[in-house]
Short mmCIF file of N, CA, C and O in Angstrom, two decimals:
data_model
loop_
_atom_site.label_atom_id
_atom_site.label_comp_id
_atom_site.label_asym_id
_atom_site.label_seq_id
_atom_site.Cartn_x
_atom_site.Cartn_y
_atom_site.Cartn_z
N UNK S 22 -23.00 -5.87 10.94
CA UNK S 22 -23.85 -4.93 10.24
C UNK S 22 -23.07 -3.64 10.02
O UNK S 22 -22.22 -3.32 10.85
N UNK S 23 -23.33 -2.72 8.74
CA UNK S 23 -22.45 -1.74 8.75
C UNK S 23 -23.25 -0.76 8.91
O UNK S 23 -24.44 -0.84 8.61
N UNK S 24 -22.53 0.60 9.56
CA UNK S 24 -23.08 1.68 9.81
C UNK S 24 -22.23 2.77 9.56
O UNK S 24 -21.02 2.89 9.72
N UNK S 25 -23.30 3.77 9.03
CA UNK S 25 -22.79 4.98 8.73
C UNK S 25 -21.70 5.42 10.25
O UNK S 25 -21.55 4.63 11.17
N UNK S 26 -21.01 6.89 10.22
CA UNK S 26 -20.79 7.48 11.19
C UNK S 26 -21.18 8.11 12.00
O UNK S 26 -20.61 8.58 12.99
N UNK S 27 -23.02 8.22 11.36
CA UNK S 27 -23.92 8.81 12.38
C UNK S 27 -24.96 7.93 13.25
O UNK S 27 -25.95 8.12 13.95
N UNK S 28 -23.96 6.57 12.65
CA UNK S 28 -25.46 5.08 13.39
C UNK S 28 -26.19 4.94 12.75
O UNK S 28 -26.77 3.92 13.13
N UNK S 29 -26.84 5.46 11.55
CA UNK S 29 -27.65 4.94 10.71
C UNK S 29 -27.11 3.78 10.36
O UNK S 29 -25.93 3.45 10.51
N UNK S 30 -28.21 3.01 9.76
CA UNK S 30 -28.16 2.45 8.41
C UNK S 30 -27.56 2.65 7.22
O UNK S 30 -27.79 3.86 7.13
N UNK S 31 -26.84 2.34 6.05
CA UNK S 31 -26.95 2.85 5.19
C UNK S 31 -27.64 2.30 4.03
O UNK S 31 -27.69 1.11 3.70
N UNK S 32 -28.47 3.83 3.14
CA UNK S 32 -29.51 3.25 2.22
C UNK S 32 -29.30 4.60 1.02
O UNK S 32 -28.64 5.63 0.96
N UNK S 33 -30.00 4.07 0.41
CA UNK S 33 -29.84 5.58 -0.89
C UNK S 33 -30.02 6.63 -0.52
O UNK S 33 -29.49 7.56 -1.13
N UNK S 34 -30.85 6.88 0.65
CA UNK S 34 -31.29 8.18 0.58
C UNK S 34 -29.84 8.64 1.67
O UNK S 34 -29.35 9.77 1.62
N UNK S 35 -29.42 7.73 2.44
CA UNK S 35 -28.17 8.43 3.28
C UNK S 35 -26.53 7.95 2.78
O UNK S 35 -25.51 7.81 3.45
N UNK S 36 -26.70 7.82 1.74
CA UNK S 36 -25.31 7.19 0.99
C UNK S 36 -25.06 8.86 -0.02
O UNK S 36 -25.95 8.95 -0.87
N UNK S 37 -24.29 9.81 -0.05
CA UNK S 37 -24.73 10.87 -0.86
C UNK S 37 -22.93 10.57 -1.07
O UNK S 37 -22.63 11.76 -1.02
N UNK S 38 -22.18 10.18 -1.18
CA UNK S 38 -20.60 10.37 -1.48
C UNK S 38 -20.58 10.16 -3.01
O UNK S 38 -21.42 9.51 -3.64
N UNK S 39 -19.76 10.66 -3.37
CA UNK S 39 -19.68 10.20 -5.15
C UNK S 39 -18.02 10.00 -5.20
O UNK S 39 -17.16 10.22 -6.06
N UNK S 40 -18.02 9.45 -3.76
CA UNK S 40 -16.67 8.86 -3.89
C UNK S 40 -16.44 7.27 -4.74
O UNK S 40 -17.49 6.62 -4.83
N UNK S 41 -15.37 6.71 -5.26
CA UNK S 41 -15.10 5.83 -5.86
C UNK S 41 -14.28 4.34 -4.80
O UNK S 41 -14.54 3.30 -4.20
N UNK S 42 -12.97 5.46 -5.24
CA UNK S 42 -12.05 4.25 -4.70
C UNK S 42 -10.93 5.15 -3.77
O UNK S 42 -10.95 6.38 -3.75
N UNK S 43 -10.18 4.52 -3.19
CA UNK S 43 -9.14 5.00 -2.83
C UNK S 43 -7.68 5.02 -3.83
O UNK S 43 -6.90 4.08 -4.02
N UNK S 44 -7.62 6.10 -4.25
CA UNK S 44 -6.49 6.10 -5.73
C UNK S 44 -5.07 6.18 -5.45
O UNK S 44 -4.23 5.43 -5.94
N UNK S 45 -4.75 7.50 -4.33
CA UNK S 45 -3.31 7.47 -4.28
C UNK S 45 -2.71 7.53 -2.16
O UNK S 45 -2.95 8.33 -1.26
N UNK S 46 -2.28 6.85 -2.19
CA UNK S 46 -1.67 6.54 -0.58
C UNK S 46 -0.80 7.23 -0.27
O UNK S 46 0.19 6.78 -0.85
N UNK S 47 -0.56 7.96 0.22
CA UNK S 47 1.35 8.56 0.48
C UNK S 47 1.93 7.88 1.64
O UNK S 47 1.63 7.66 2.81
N UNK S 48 3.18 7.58 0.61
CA UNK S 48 4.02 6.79 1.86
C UNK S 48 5.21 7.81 1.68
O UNK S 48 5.53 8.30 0.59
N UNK S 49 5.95 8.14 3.14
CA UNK S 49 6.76 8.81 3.44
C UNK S 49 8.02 8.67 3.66
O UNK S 49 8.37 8.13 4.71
N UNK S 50 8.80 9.02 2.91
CA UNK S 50 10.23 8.44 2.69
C UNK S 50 11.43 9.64 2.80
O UNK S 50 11.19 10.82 2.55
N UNK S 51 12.44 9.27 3.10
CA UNK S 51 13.73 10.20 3.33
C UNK S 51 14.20 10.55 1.64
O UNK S 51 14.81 11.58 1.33
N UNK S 52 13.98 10.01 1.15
CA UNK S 52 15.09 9.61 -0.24
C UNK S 52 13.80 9.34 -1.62
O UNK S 52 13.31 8.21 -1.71
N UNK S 53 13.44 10.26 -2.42
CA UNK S 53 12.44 9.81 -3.10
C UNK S 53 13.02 8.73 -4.16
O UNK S 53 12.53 7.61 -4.32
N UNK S 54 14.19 9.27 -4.89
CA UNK S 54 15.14 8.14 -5.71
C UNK S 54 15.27 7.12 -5.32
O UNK S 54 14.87 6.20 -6.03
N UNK S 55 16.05 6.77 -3.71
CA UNK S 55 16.34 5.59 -3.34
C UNK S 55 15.05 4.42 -2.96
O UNK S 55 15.01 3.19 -2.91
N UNK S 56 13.76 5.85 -2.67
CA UNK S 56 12.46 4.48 -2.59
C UNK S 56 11.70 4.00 -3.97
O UNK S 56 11.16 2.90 -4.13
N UNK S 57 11.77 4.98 -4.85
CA UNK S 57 11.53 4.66 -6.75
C UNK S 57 11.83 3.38 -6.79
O UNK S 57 11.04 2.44 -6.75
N UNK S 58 13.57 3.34 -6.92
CA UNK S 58 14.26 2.00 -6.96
C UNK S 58 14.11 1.07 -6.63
O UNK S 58 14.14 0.04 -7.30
N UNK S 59 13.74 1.29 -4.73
CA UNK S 59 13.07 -0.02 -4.39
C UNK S 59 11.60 -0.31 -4.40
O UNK S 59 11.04 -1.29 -3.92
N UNK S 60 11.22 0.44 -4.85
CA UNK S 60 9.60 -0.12 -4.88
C UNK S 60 9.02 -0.36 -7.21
O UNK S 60 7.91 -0.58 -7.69
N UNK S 61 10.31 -0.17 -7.87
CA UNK S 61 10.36 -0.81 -8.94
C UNK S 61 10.95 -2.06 -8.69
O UNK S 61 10.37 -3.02 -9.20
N UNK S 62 12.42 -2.35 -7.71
CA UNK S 62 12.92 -3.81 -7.50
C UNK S 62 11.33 -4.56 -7.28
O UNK S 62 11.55 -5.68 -7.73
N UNK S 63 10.66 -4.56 -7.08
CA UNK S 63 9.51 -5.25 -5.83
C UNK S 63 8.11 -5.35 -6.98
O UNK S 63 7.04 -5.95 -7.03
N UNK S 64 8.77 -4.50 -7.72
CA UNK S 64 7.48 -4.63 -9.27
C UNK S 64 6.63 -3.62 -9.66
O UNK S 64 6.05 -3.74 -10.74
N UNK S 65 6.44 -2.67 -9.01
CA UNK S 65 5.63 -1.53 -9.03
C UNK S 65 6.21 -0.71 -10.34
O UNK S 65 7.41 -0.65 -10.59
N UNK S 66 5.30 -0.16 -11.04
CA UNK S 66 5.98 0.60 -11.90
C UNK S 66 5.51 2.48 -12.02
O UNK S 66 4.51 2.88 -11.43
N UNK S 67 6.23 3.26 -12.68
CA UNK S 67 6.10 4.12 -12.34
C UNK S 67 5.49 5.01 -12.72
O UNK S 67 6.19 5.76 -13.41
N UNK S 68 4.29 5.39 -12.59
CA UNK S 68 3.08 6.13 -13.09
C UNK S 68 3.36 7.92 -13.66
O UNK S 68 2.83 8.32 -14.69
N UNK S 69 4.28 8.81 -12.80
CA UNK S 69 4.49 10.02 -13.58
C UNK S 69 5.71 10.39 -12.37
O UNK S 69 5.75 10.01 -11.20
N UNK S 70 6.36 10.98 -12.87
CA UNK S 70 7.61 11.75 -11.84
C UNK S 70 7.68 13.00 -12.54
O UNK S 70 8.00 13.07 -13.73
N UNK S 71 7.33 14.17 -11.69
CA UNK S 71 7.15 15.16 -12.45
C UNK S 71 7.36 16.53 -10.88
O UNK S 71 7.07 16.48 -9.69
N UNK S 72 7.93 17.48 -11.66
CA UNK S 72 8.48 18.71 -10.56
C UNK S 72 7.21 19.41 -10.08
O UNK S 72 6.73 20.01 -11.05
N UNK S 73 6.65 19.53 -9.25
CA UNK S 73 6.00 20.02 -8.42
C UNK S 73 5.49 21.56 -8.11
O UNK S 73 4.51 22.04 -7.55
N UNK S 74 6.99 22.23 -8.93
CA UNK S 74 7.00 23.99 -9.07
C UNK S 74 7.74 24.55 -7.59
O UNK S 74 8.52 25.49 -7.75
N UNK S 75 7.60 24.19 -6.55
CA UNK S 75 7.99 24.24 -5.17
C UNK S 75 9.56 23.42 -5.24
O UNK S 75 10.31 23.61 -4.28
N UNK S 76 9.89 22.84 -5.98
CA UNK S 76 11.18 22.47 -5.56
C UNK S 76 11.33 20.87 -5.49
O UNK S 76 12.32 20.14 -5.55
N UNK S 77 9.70 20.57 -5.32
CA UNK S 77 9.42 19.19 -4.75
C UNK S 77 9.17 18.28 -6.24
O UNK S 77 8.88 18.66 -7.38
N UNK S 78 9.41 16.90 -5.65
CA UNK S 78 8.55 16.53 -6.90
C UNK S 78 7.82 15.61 -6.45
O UNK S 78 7.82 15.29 -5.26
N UNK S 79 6.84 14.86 -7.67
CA UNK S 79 5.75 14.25 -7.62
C UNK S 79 6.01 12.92 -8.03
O UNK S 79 6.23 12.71 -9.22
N UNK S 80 6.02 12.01 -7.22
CA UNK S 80 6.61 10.36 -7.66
C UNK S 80 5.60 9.85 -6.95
O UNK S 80 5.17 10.00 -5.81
N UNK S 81 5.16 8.89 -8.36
CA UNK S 81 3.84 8.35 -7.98
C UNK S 81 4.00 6.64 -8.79
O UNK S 81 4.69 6.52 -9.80
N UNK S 82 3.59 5.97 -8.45
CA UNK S 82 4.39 4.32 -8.58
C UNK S 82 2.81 3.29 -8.36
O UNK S 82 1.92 3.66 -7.59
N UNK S 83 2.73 2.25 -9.01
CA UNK S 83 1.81 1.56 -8.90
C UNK S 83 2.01 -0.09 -9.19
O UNK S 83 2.93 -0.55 -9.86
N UNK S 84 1.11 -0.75 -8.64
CA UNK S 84 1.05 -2.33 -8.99
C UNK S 84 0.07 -2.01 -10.75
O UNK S 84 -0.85 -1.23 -10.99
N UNK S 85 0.77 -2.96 -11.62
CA UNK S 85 0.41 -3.00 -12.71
C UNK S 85 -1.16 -3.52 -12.88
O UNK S 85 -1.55 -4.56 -12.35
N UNK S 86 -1.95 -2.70 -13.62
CA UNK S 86 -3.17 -2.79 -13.43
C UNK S 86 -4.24 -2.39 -12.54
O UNK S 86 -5.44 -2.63 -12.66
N UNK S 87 -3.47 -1.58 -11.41
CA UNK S 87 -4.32 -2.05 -10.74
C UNK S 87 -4.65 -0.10 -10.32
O UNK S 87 -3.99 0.91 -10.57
N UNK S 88 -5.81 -0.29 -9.68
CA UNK S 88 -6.36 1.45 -9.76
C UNK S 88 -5.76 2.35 -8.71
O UNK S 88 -5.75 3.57 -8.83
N UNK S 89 -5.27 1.72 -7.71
CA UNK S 89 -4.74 2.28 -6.28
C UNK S 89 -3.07 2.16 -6.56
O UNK S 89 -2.46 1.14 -6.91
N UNK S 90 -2.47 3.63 -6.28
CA UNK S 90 -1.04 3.71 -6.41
C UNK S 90 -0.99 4.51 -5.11
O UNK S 90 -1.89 4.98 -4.42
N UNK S 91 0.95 4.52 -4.94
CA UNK S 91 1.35 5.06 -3.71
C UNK S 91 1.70 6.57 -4.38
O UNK S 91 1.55 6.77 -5.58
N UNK S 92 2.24 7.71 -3.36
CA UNK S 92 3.05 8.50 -4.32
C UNK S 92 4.43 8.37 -2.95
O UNK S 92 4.11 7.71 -1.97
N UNK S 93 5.53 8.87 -2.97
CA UNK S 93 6.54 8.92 -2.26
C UNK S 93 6.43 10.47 -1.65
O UNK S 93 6.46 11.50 -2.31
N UNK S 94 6.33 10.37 -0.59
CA UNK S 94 6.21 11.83 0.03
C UNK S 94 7.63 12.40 0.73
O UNK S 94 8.61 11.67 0.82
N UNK S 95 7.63 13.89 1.24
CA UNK S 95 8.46 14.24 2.05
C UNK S 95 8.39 15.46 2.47
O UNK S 95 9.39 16.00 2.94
N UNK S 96 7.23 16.11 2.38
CA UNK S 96 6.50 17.57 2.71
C UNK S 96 5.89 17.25 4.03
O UNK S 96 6.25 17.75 5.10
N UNK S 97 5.03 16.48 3.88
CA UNK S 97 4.06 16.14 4.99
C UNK S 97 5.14 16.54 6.59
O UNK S 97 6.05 15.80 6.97
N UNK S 98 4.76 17.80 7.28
CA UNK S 98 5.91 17.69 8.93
C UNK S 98 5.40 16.51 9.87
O UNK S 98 6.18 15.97 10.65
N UNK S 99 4.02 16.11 9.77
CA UNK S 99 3.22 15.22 10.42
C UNK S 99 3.32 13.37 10.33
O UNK S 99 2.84 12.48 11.04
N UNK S 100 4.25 13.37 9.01
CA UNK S 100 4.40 12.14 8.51
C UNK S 100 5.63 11.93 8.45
O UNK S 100 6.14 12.04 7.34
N UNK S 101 6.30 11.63 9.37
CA UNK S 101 8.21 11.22 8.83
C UNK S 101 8.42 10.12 8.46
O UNK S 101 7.78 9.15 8.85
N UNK S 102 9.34 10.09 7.65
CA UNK S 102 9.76 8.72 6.82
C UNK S 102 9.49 7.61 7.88
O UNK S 102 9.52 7.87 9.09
N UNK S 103 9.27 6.56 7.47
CA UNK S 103 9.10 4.83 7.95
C UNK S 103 7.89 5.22 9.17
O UNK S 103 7.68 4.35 10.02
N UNK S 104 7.26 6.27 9.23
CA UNK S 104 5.83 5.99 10.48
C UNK S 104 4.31 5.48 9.58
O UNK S 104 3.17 5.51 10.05
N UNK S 105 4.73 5.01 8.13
CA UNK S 105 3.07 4.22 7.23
C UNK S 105 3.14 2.69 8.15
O UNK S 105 4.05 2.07 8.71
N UNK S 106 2.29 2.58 8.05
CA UNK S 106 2.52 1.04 8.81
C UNK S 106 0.98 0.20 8.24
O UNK S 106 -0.08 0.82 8.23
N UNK S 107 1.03 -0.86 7.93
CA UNK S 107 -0.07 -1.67 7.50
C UNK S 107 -0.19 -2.10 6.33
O UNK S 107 -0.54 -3.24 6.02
N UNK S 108 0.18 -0.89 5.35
CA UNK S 108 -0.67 -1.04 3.57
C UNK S 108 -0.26 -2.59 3.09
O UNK S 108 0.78 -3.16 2.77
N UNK S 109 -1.55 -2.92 3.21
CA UNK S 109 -1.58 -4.48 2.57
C UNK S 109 -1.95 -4.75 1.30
O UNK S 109 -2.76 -4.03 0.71
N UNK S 110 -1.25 -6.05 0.63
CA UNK S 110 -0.42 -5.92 -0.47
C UNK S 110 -1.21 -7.59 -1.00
O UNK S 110 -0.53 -8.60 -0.90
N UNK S 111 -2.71 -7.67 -1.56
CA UNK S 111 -2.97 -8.85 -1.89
C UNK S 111 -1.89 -10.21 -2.86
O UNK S 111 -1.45 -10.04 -3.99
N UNK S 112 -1.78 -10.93 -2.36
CA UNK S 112 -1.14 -11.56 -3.24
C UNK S 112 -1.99 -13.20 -3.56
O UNK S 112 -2.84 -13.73 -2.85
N UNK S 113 -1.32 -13.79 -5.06
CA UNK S 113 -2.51 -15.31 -4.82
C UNK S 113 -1.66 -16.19 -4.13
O UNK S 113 -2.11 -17.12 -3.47
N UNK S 114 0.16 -15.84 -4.28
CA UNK S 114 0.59 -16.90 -4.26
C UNK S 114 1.83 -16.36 -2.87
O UNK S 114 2.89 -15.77 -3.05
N UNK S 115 1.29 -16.75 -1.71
CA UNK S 115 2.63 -15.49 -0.90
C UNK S 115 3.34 -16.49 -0.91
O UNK S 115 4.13 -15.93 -1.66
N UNK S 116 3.96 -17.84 -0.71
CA UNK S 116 4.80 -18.23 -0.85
C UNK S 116 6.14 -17.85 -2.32
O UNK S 116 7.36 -17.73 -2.22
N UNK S 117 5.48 -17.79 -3.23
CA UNK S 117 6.36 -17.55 -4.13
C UNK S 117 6.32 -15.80 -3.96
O UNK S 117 7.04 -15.15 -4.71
N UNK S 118 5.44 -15.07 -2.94
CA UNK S 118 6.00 -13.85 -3.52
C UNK S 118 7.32 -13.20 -2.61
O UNK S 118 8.13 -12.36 -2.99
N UNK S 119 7.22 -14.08 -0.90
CA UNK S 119 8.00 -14.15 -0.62
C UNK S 119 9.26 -14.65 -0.73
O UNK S 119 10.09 -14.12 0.01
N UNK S 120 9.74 -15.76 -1.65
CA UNK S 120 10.53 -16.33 -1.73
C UNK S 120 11.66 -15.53 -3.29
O UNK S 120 12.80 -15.77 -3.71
N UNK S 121 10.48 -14.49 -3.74
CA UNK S 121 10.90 -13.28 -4.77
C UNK S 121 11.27 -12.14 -4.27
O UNK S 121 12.14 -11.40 -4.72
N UNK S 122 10.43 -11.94 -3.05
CA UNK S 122 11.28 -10.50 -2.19
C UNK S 122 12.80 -10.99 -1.65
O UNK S 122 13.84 -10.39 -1.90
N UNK S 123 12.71 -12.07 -0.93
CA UNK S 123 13.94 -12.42 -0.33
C UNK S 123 15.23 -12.77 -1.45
O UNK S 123 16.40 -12.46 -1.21
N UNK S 124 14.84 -13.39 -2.58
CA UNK S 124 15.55 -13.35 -3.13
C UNK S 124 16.46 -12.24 -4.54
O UNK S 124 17.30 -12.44 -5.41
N UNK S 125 15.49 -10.82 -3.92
CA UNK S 125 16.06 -9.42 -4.11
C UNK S 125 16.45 -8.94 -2.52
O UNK S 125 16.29 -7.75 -2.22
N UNK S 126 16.81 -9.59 -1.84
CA UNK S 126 16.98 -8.96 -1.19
C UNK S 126 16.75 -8.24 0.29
O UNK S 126 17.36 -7.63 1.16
N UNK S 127 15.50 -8.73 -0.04
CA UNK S 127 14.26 -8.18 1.05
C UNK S 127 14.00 -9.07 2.44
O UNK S 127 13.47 -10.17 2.61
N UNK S 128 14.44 -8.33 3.11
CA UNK S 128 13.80 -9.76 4.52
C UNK S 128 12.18 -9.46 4.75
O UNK S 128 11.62 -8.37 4.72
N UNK S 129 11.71 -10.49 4.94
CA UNK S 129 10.16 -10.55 4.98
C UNK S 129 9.96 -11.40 6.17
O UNK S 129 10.64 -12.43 6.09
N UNK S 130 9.23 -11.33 7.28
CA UNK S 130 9.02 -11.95 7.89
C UNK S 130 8.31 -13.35 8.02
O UNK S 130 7.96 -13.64 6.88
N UNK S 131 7.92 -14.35 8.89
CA UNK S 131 7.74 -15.45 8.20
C UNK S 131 6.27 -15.07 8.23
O UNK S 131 5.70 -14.10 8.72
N UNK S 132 5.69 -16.50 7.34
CA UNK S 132 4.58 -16.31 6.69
C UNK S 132 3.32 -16.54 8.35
O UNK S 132 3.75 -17.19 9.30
N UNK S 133 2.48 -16.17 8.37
CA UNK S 133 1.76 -15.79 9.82
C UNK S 133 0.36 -16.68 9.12
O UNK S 133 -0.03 -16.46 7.98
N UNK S 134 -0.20 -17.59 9.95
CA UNK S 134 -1.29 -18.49 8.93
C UNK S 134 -2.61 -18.58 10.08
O UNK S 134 -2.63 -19.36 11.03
N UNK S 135 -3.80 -17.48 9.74
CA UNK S 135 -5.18 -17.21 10.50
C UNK S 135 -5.88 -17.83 10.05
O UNK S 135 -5.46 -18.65 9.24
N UNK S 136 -7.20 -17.76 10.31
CA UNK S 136 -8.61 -17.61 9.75
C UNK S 136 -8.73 -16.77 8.80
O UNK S 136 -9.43 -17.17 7.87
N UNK S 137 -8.31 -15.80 8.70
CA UNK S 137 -8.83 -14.62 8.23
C UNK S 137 -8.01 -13.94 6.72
O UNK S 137 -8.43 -13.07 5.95
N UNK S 138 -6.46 -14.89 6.69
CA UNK S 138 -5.96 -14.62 5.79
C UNK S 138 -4.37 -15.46 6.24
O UNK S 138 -4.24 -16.06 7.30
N UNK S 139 -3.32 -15.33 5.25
CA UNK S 139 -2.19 -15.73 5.24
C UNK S 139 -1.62 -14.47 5.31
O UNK S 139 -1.85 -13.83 4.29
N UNK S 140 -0.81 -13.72 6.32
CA UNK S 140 0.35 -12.63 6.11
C UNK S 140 1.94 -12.79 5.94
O UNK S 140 2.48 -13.89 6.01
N UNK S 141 2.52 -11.77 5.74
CA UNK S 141 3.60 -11.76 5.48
C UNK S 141 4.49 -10.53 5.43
O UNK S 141 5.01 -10.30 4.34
N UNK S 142 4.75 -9.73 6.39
CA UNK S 142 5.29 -8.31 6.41
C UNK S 142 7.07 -7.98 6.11
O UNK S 142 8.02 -8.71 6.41
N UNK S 143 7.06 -6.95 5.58
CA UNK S 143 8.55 -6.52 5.54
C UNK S 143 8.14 -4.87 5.07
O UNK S 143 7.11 -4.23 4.86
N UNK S 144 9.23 -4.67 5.07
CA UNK S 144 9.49 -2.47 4.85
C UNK S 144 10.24 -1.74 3.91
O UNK S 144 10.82 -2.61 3.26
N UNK S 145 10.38 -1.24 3.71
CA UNK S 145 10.91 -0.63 2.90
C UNK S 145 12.40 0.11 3.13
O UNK S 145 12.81 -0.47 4.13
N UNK S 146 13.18 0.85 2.83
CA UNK S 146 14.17 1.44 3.25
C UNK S 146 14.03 2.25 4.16
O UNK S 146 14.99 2.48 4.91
N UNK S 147 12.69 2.93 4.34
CA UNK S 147 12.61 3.87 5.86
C UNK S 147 11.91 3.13 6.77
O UNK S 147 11.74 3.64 7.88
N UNK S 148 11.39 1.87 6.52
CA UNK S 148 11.15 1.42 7.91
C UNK S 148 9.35 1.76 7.82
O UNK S 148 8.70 1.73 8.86
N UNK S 149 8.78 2.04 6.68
CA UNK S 149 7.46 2.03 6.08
C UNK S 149 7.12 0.25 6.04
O UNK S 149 7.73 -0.64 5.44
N UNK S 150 6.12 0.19 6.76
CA UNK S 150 5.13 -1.45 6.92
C UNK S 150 4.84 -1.87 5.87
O UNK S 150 5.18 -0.98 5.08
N UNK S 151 4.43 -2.67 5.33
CA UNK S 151 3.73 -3.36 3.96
C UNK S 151 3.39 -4.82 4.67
O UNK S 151 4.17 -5.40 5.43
N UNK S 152 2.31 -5.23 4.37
CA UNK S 152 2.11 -6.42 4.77
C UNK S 152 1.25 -7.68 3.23
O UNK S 152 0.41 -7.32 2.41
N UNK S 153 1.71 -8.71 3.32
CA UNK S 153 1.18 -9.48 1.81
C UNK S 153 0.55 -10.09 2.37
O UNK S 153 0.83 -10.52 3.49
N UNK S 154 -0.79 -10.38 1.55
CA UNK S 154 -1.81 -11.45 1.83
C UNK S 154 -2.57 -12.08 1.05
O UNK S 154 -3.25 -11.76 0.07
N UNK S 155 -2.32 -13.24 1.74
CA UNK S 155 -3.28 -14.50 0.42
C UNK S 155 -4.60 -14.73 0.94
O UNK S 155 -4.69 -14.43 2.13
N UNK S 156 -5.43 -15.07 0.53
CA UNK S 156 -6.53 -15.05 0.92
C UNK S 156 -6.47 -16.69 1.59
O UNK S 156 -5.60 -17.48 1.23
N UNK S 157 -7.69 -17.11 2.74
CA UNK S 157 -7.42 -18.61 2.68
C UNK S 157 -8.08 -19.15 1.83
O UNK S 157 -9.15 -18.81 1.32
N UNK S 158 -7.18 -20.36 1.60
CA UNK S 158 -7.77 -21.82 0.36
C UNK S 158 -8.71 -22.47 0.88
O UNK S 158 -8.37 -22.94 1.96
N UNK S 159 -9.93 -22.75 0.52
CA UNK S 159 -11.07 -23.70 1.31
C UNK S 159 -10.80 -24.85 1.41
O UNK S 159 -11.58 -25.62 1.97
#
């Protein structure tokens, strides 16, 4: 059963967010160029790269189509490169999507087979988590 954070229920009258979706993730990287690169090798493409005014810039990268993108961070003092760990990465087919990371390059760990889903993890150049998942086949 789901519950609010105050133990309620939730119903119209206690649902008041006019939130949507979750749009942009920051993952935290040493090298904003060198993670661009690899997170275009891997398919993501690149939504706006643009200077910031501070010195910094704004690199922001996405799965095609789809509404949720990362941006590449390196401001954050609280977030150092390679400490994201988890962001999972639906896929239909993880066999072939692993057998496309590895063959750019990528070590991926082996494929992990639950109840609950098929995984498949590997990282990025700082040591940032990503994990792929197929849903199970009935």
């Amino acid at each position: 059963m789901l519950f609010n954070l105050d133990n309620t229920k939730p119903n119209k009258s206690n649902l008041k967010t006019t939130m949507k979706l979750i749009e942009v993730i920051s993952v935290p990287v040493t090298d904003q160029q060198a993670s661009k690169a690899f997170f275009q090798k891997i398919g993501f493409q690149l939504i706006i790269e643009a200077a910031m005014g501070d010195g910094g810039t704004w690199v922001q990268l996405g799965i095609p189509g789809q509404a949720t993108s990362i941006t590449l961070v390196n401001w954050f003092k609280n977030m150092p490169p390679g400490s994201m760990q988890g962001l999972v990465l639906k896929t239909e087919d993880i066999e072939k999507e692993v057998a496309e990371l590895k063959a750019k390059g990528i070590e991926v760990q082996a494929i992990d087979n639950t109840p609950w889903g098929r995984f498949a993890s590997f990282s990025d150049p700082d040591g940032n988590g990503f994990t792929l998942r197929e849903d199970v086949k009935p």
